Amino acid sequence: MSGLIDRADRATARADLSSYAVVNHHFDAAADQLGLADDLREVFRGAYREVQVQIPLRLADGTVKVYNGFRVQHNGARGPYKGGLRYHPEVDLAEVRALAALMTWKTAIVGVPFGGAKGGVDCPARDLDAGRIERITRQLVDKLDQVIGPQLDIPAPDVNTNAQVMAWIMDEYGKLHGDAPAVVTGKPISLGGSYGRESATGRGLIDVLGEAAPLLDLDLERTRVVVQGFGNVGSFAARVAHGRGCTIVGVCDHTGAIHAPQGLDPDALQQHLNGGGVLTDFPGAEPIGAREFLGIACEVFIPAALGGMIHRDNAGLLNCRMVLEGANGPTTPEADAILADAGVLVVPDVVANAGGVVVSYFEWVQNLQHFRWDEREVHERLAKLLRRSFGEVRARSDDRRCSLRLAAFSLGIERVVEVARLRGYV
Ligand code: GLU
């Protein structure tokens, strides 16, 4: 049985619209709301800088395979470029460009002083050993070292990259430029990482859920949650939600999907997977097919896998009241419309999953100050910042009678345009 995170879904999403077109679609809708002139739209649709580099790698069979590395810096009006690095075979320039733009709007919406960037390598990270991932990472830094830096562009983890990868980036950059922990965030704690960064995106999602729940009269103690994807974002979201009283009734990953009407313990599931177990063998839950998984009755569905997973052919299957976007760009515009018609509230990625970049900002601040906050302080500051951001987005969506996504984009774009004007860029 195949899980939900497969090529077929991504292919349908691509047919729906490419990720670049999706971000431009949201941008245009918000630019219309703001009455932004056409010449300015052109500036913000494109990116400031796009770098593509070649990364040759000797494989286990002795042959050399050439991968492509990317870094796109979309807009730096509000501060140094900021955004993750993903390692996945489907990474390409158009996708990285779209995700970089999303970071520009996300950092503006939550009010952290960064611009937007994204990077990646089109390698099959899951099939490569750690030594090869390290060689790819060090080569990437050797080739991008002139365009990244603590005051220039600060990478972070994303799909298939983690604290170890960030440690290699910091080390390689340090060899070339001198020790500079603030060049990257999401580092291991022992190398200057921040407490709470690893769990930040998942925890932030549930902080935002706490703010959005009253809109639907949801009580977390009686809220059933389905999580699509059990990587860093999905697993921490499930664990934090469980800790706050939610019932986790379904989980899927790239190997399959499970259903647990009475609820499952996500910590036990994480241990099962860490021990080499397969998701569908998890005791206390039933394996379920991909389409049935989407139809599991719940209050909150959390897409926390890749982009474009909820599209025109499957959006109608969802049986939830809220979609809380953990992944970047998980819902295509056609799916957005289907969900809106069905009365499902979509809490968009640019605010819902911003906990990651918010704690990245905290990590960067701590590095620059050579000082460390304790975990509680990080959690409290994160919750406070997301509460304020969600409140601002919600207020705008009420005022302008528009979706949370449109309100969030228009808020972010307004802030970036203002700063770009003040600097004299536009
Ligand atoms: N990759 C995460 C995102 O998409 C975090 C980026 C960061 O911390 O810079 O928001």
Coordinates of C-alpha atoms and ligand atoms in Angstrom, one line a residue:
M1 CA 0.0 0.0 0.0
S2 CA 1.3 3.4 -0.8
G3 CA 1.2 6.4 1.5
L4 CA -0.2 9.8 0.6
I5 CA 3.1 11.4 0.0
D6 CA 3.8 10.1 -3.4
R7 CA 4.5 11.3 -6.9
A8 CA 0.9 11.0 -8.1
D9 CA -0.2 13.6 -5.7
R10 CA 2.6 15.9 -6.6
A11 CA 2.0 15.4 -10.3
T12 CA -1.7 16.4 -9.9
A13 CA -0.6 19.4 -8.0
R14 CA 1.8 20.4 -10.7
A15 CA -1.0 20.0 -13.2
D16 CA -3.2 22.2 -11.0
L17 CA -0.5 24.9 -11.0
S18 CA 3.3 24.9 -10.4
S19 CA 4.4 26.1 -7.0
Y20 CA 5.8 29.3 -8.6
A21 CA 2.4 30.0 -10.2
V22 CA 0.6 29.2 -6.9
V23 CA 2.7 31.8 -4.9
N24 CA 2.1 34.3 -7.7
H25 CA -1.6 33.6 -7.6
H26 CA -1.7 34.5 -3.9
F27 CA 0.6 37.4 -4.5
D28 CA -1.7 38.8 -7.3
A29 CA -4.8 38.4 -5.2
A30 CA -3.2 40.3 -2.4
A31 CA -1.7 42.9 -4.8
D32 CA -5.2 43.5 -6.1
Q33 CA -6.5 44.0 -2.6
L34 CA -3.7 46.5 -2.0
G35 CA -4.1 48.2 -5.4
L36 CA -0.4 47.6 -6.0
A37 CA 0.8 49.0 -9.4
D38 CA 1.9 46.7 -12.2
D39 CA 5.5 47.9 -12.2
L40 CA 5.9 47.1 -8.5
R41 CA 4.3 43.7 -9.0
E42 CA 7.0 42.8 -11.4
V43 CA 9.7 43.6 -8.9
F44 CA 8.1 41.4 -6.2
R45 CA 7.3 38.5 -8.5
G46 CA 10.9 38.0 -9.4
A47 CA 13.9 37.3 -7.2
Y48 CA 16.9 39.6 -6.3
R49 CA 19.4 36.8 -6.9
E50 CA 19.3 33.2 -8.1
V51 CA 22.3 31.0 -7.8
Q52 CA 22.6 27.5 -9.3
V53 CA 25.7 25.4 -8.7
Q54 CA 26.9 21.9 -9.8
I55 CA 27.5 19.3 -7.1
P56 CA 29.2 16.2 -8.5
L57 CA 29.2 13.2 -6.2
R58 CA 30.8 9.8 -6.4
L59 CA 28.1 7.2 -5.7
A60 CA 28.6 3.8 -4.0
D61 CA 28.9 2.0 -7.4
G62 CA 31.9 4.2 -8.4
T63 CA 30.0 6.4 -10.9
V64 CA 29.8 10.2 -10.6
K65 CA 26.4 11.8 -10.4
V66 CA 25.9 15.5 -10.9
Y67 CA 23.3 17.1 -8.6
N68 CA 22.2 20.8 -8.8
G69 CA 22.4 23.1 -5.8
F70 CA 20.2 26.3 -5.6
R71 CA 19.9 29.4 -3.5
V72 CA 17.3 32.0 -4.4
Q73 CA 17.3 35.3 -2.5
H74 CA 13.9 36.8 -3.2
N75 CA 13.8 40.1 -1.4
G76 CA 16.1 41.6 1.3
A77 CA 14.4 44.9 2.0
R78 CA 13.5 43.9 5.6
G79 CA 16.9 42.4 6.5
P80 CA 19.3 39.5 5.7
Y81 CA 17.9 36.8 3.5
K82 CA 16.5 33.9 5.5
G83 CA 15.1 30.5 4.7
G84 CA 15.6 26.7 4.7
L85 CA 17.6 24.3 2.6
R86 CA 15.8 21.2 1.3
Y87 CA 17.3 18.0 -0.1
H88 CA 14.8 16.2 -2.4
P89 CA 14.9 14.8 -5.9
E90 CA 12.1 17.1 -7.0
V91 CA 13.8 20.3 -6.0
D92 CA 14.2 22.7 -9.0
L93 CA 14.8 26.4 -9.6
A94 CA 11.1 27.2 -10.0
E95 CA 10.1 25.5 -6.7
V96 CA 13.0 27.1 -4.8
R97 CA 12.0 30.5 -6.3
A98 CA 8.4 30.1 -5.1
L99 CA 9.5 29.0 -1.6
A100 CA 11.9 31.9 -1.3
A101 CA 9.1 34.4 -2.1
L102 CA 7.0 32.6 0.5
M103 CA 9.7 33.3 3.1
T104 CA 9.7 37.0 2.2
W105 CA 6.0 37.3 3.0
K106 CA 6.2 34.9 6.0
T107 CA 9.0 36.9 7.8
A108 CA 7.1 40.1 7.1
I109 CA 3.8 38.7 8.4
V110 CA 5.3 37.6 11.7
G111 CA 7.5 40.7 11.9
V112 CA 11.0 39.2 12.2
P113 CA 13.7 41.4 10.5
F114 CA 14.6 39.1 7.6
G115 CA 14.1 38.9 3.9
G116 CA 13.2 35.7 2.1
A117 CA 15.4 33.0 0.6
K118 CA 15.3 29.3 0.0
G119 CA 17.8 26.7 -1.2
G120 CA 18.1 23.1 -2.0
V121 CA 19.8 20.2 -3.7
D122 CA 18.0 17.8 -6.1
C123 CA 19.5 14.8 -4.4
P124 CA 17.6 11.7 -3.1
A125 CA 18.6 12.4 0.4
R126 CA 16.8 9.5 1.9
D127 CA 18.8 7.0 -0.2
L128 CA 22.3 8.6 0.5
D129 CA 24.5 7.7 3.5
A130 CA 25.6 10.4 6.0
G131 CA 29.1 10.7 4.4
R132 CA 27.6 11.6 1.0
I133 CA 25.1 14.1 2.6
E134 CA 28.1 15.7 4.3
R135 CA 30.1 16.0 1.0
I136 CA 27.0 17.5 -0.8
T137 CA 26.6 20.0 2.0
R138 CA 30.3 21.1 2.2
Q139 CA 30.4 21.4 -1.6
L140 CA 27.2 23.6 -1.5
V141 CA 28.8 25.9 1.1
D142 CA 32.1 26.1 -0.8
K143 CA 30.1 27.2 -3.9
L144 CA 27.7 29.6 -2.1
D145 CA 30.0 31.0 0.5
Q146 CA 30.1 34.4 -1.1
V147 CA 26.3 34.9 -1.0
I148 CA 25.6 33.6 2.5
G149 CA 26.7 35.0 5.9
P150 CA 25.4 36.1 9.3
Q151 CA 24.3 39.5 7.9
L152 CA 23.7 38.4 4.4
D153 CA 21.8 35.1 4.1
I154 CA 21.2 32.6 6.8
P155 CA 20.1 29.1 5.8
A156 CA 18.1 26.7 8.1
P157 CA 16.7 23.2 8.1
D158 CA 13.8 22.2 5.7
V159 CA 12.8 19.0 4.1
N160 CA 15.4 16.2 4.7
T161 CA 17.9 18.6 6.3
N162 CA 18.5 18.8 10.1
A163 CA 20.8 20.0 12.9
Q164 CA 23.7 17.8 11.6
V165 CA 23.5 19.4 8.2
M166 CA 23.5 22.8 9.8
A167 CA 26.6 21.9 11.8
W168 CA 28.5 21.0 8.6
I169 CA 27.4 24.3 7.0
M170 CA 28.6 26.2 10.0
D171 CA 31.9 24.3 10.0
E172 CA 32.6 24.7 6.3
Y173 CA 31.7 28.4 6.3
G174 CA 33.9 28.9 9.4
K175 CA 36.9 27.4 7.6
L176 CA 36.5 29.9 4.8
H177 CA 35.5 33.0 6.8
G178 CA 36.3 32.4 10.5
D179 CA 34.0 31.0 13.1
A180 CA 30.5 32.5 12.6
P181 CA 27.7 30.4 14.2
A182 CA 25.0 33.0 13.2
V183 CA 25.5 32.0 9.5
V184 CA 23.0 29.2 10.0
T185 CA 20.1 28.4 12.4
G186 CA 18.7 25.1 13.5
K187 CA 22.2 24.0 14.7
P188 CA 22.8 21.4 17.4
I189 CA 22.5 22.9 20.9
S190 CA 26.1 22.1 21.6
L191 CA 27.2 24.3 18.6
G192 CA 25.2 27.4 19.4
G193 CA 21.7 26.1 18.5
S194 CA 18.7 27.4 20.4
Y195 CA 16.6 25.4 22.8
G196 CA 13.3 24.9 21.3
R197 CA 14.4 25.3 17.6
E198 CA 14.0 21.6 16.7
S199 CA 10.4 21.5 17.8
A200 CA 9.5 25.1 16.9
T201 CA 7.6 24.6 13.7
G202 CA 5.4 21.9 15.1
R203 CA 5.0 23.6 18.5
G204 CA 4.2 26.9 16.7
L205 CA 1.5 25.2 14.6
I206 CA -0.3 24.1 17.8
D207 CA 0.2 27.6 19.4
V208 CA -1.6 28.9 16.3
L209 CA -4.2 26.2 16.6
G210 CA -4.8 27.5 20.1
E211 CA -5.5 31.0 18.6
A212 CA -7.6 29.7 15.7
A213 CA -9.7 27.2 17.6
P214 CA -12.1 29.7 19.2
L215 CA -13.1 30.8 15.7
L216 CA -14.7 27.4 15.2
D217 CA -15.7 27.0 18.9
L218 CA -13.2 24.2 19.2
D219 CA -12.0 23.0 22.5
L220 CA -8.6 21.3 22.2
E221 CA -9.6 18.6 24.7
R222 CA -12.3 17.5 22.2
T223 CA -10.3 18.1 19.0
R224 CA -9.4 15.2 16.7
V225 CA -6.3 15.8 14.7
V226 CA -5.0 14.0 11.5
V227 CA -1.4 14.6 10.6
Q228 CA -0.1 14.1 7.0
G229 CA 3.6 13.6 7.2
F230 CA 5.6 12.6 10.2
G231 CA 8.9 14.3 9.7
N232 CA 10.1 17.1 11.9
V233 CA 7.0 19.3 11.5
G234 CA 4.3 16.6 11.7
S235 CA 5.9 14.6 14.6
F236 CA 6.3 17.6 16.9
A237 CA 2.9 19.0 15.9
A238 CA 1.3 15.7 16.8
R239 CA 3.3 15.4 20.1
V240 CA 2.5 19.0 21.2
A241 CA -1.1 18.7 20.2
H242 CA -1.4 15.4 22.2
G243 CA 0.2 17.1 25.1
R244 CA -2.5 19.9 25.0
G245 CA -5.3 17.3 25.0
C246 CA -6.0 16.7 21.3
T247 CA -6.7 13.2 20.1
I248 CA -4.4 12.1 17.2
V249 CA -6.7 9.9 15.0
G250 CA -4.6 9.5 11.9
V251 CA -1.0 9.7 10.7
C252 CA 0.7 9.0 7.4
D253 CA 4.2 9.2 6.0
H254 CA 5.8 8.2 2.7
T255 CA 5.4 4.5 3.6
G256 CA 1.7 4.4 4.4
A257 CA -1.1 5.6 6.6
I258 CA -2.8 4.6 9.9
H259 CA -6.1 5.3 11.5
A260 CA -6.7 5.2 15.3
P261 CA -10.3 6.3 16.0
Q262 CA -9.6 6.2 19.8
G263 CA -6.4 8.1 19.4
L264 CA -2.7 7.2 19.3
D265 CA 0.3 8.2 21.4
P266 CA 2.6 10.2 19.0
D267 CA 5.6 9.8 21.4
A268 CA 5.2 6.0 21.3
L269 CA 4.9 6.2 17.5
Q270 CA 8.1 8.2 17.3
Q271 CA 9.9 5.6 19.4
H272 CA 8.5 2.9 17.3
L273 CA 9.8 4.6 14.1
N274 CA 13.2 5.5 15.8
G275 CA 13.6 1.8 16.6
G276 CA 13.3 0.9 12.9
G277 CA 9.5 0.1 13.0
V278 CA 7.3 0.7 10.0
L279 CA 4.3 3.1 10.4
T280 CA 1.7 0.6 9.4
D281 CA 2.9 -1.9 12.0
F282 CA 2.3 0.5 14.9
P283 CA 0.3 -1.3 17.5
G284 CA -3.1 0.2 18.3
A285 CA -3.8 1.6 14.9
E286 CA -5.1 0.2 11.7
P287 CA -3.4 0.6 8.3
I288 CA -5.7 2.6 5.9
G289 CA -5.6 3.5 2.2
A290 CA -4.4 6.8 0.9
R291 CA -7.8 8.2 -0.1
E292 CA -9.5 6.8 3.0
F293 CA -6.9 8.5 5.1
L294 CA -7.9 11.9 3.7
G295 CA -11.5 11.2 4.7
I296 CA -10.9 10.4 8.3
A297 CA -13.3 12.3 10.4
C298 CA -11.5 15.0 12.5
E299 CA -11.7 18.6 13.4
V300 CA -8.2 19.6 12.3
F301 CA -6.2 18.2 9.3
I302 CA -2.5 19.1 9.4
P303 CA -0.7 18.7 6.0
A304 CA 3.0 18.5 7.1
A305 CA 4.5 16.8 4.0
L306 CA 5.4 18.4 0.7
G307 CA 3.7 21.2 -1.3
G308 CA 0.6 20.6 -3.4
M309 CA -0.6 17.6 -1.4
I310 CA -4.2 19.0 -1.2
H311 CA -5.4 19.6 -4.8
R312 CA -8.5 19.7 -6.9
D313 CA -8.9 15.9 -7.1
N314 CA -8.7 15.2 -3.4
A315 CA -9.7 18.4 -1.5
G316 CA -13.3 17.2 -1.5
L317 CA -12.4 14.1 0.5
L318 CA -11.2 16.0 3.6
N319 CA -13.6 15.5 6.5
C320 CA -12.4 18.3 8.8
R321 CA -13.3 21.8 9.9
M322 CA -9.8 23.3 9.8
V323 CA -6.7 22.8 7.6
L324 CA -3.7 23.9 9.5
E325 CA -0.8 24.2 7.0
G326 CA 2.4 22.8 8.4
A327 CA 4.1 22.3 5.0
N328 CA 4.8 25.2 2.7
G329 CA 2.3 25.5 -0.1
P330 CA 0.3 22.2 0.7
T331 CA -3.0 23.5 -0.7
T332 CA -3.4 24.5 -4.3
P333 CA -5.7 27.5 -5.1
E334 CA -8.3 25.2 -6.6
A335 CA -8.3 23.2 -3.4
D336 CA -8.5 26.4 -1.4
A337 CA -11.7 27.2 -3.2
I338 CA -13.2 23.7 -2.7
L339 CA -12.4 24.0 1.0
A340 CA -13.9 27.5 1.3
D341 CA -17.1 26.3 -0.3
A342 CA -17.2 23.4 2.2
G343 CA -16.8 25.8 5.1
V344 CA -13.4 24.5 6.0
L345 CA -11.1 27.2 7.6
V346 CA -7.7 27.1 6.1
V347 CA -4.9 28.6 8.4
P348 CA -2.2 29.4 5.9
D349 CA 1.4 28.3 6.0
V350 CA 2.8 31.8 6.1
V351 CA 1.5 32.2 9.7
A352 CA 0.7 28.6 10.8
N353 CA 4.2 27.2 10.2
A354 CA 6.1 30.4 11.0
G355 CA 7.3 29.0 14.4
G356 CA 10.4 27.6 12.7
V357 CA 11.7 30.9 11.3
V358 CA 10.6 32.7 14.5
V359 CA 12.8 30.5 16.7
S360 CA 15.5 30.7 14.0
Y361 CA 15.4 34.5 14.6
F362 CA 15.7 33.8 18.3
E363 CA 18.7 31.6 17.6
W364 CA 20.3 34.2 15.4
V365 CA 19.8 36.9 18.1
Q366 CA 21.3 34.7 20.8
N367 CA 24.3 33.9 18.6
L368 CA 24.9 37.6 17.9
Q369 CA 24.7 38.3 21.6
H370 CA 26.8 35.2 22.6
F371 CA 24.1 34.4 25.1
R372 CA 21.6 31.6 25.6
W373 CA 18.0 31.7 26.7
D374 CA 16.4 28.8 28.5
E375 CA 13.8 26.6 26.8
R376 CA 10.9 28.2 28.7
E377 CA 11.8 31.6 27.5
V378 CA 11.9 30.5 23.9
H379 CA 8.5 28.8 24.2
E380 CA 6.9 31.8 25.8
R381 CA 8.4 34.3 23.3
L382 CA 7.3 32.0 20.4
A383 CA 3.7 31.7 21.7
K384 CA 3.5 35.5 22.3
L385 CA 4.8 36.4 18.9
L386 CA 2.5 34.0 17.1
R387 CA -0.5 35.1 19.1
R388 CA 0.2 38.7 18.0
S389 CA 0.8 37.7 14.4
F390 CA -2.3 35.5 14.1
G391 CA -4.4 38.3 15.7
E392 CA -3.2 40.8 13.1
V393 CA -4.0 38.4 10.3
R394 CA -7.3 37.6 11.7
A395 CA -8.2 41.3 12.3
R396 CA -7.4 42.0 8.6
S397 CA -9.4 39.1 7.4
D398 CA -12.4 40.3 9.5
D399 CA -12.0 43.9 8.3
R400 CA -11.6 43.0 4.6
R401 CA -13.9 40.0 4.7
C402 CA -11.4 37.8 3.0
S403 CA -9.6 34.5 3.7
L404 CA -6.9 34.3 6.3
R405 CA -4.5 33.6 3.4
L406 CA -5.4 36.7 1.5
A407 CA -5.2 38.8 4.7
A408 CA -1.8 37.3 5.5
F409 CA -0.3 37.9 2.1
S410 CA -1.7 41.4 1.9
L411 CA -0.2 42.2 5.4
G412 CA 3.2 40.8 4.4
I413 CA 3.3 42.5 1.0
E414 CA 2.2 45.8 2.5
R415 CA 5.1 45.7 5.0
V416 CA 7.7 44.7 2.4
V417 CA 6.6 47.4 0.0
E418 CA 6.7 50.0 2.8
V419 CA 10.3 49.2 3.7
A420 CA 11.4 48.9 0.0
R421 CA 10.0 52.4 -0.5
L422 CA 11.7 53.8 2.6
R423 CA 15.0 52.4 1.3
G424 CA 14.4 53.9 -2.1
Y425 CA 14.4 50.6 -3.9
V426 CA 11.0 51.1 -5.5
Ligands
GLU1 N1 12.4 26.0 6.6 C1 11.6 26.7 7.5 C2 10.5 27.4 6.8 O1 10.1 27.1 5.7 C3 12.4 27.5 8.4 C4 13.2 28.6 7.8 C5 14.2 29.3 8.7 O2 14.2 29.0 9.9 O3 15.0 30.1 8.2 O4 9.9 28.3 7.3

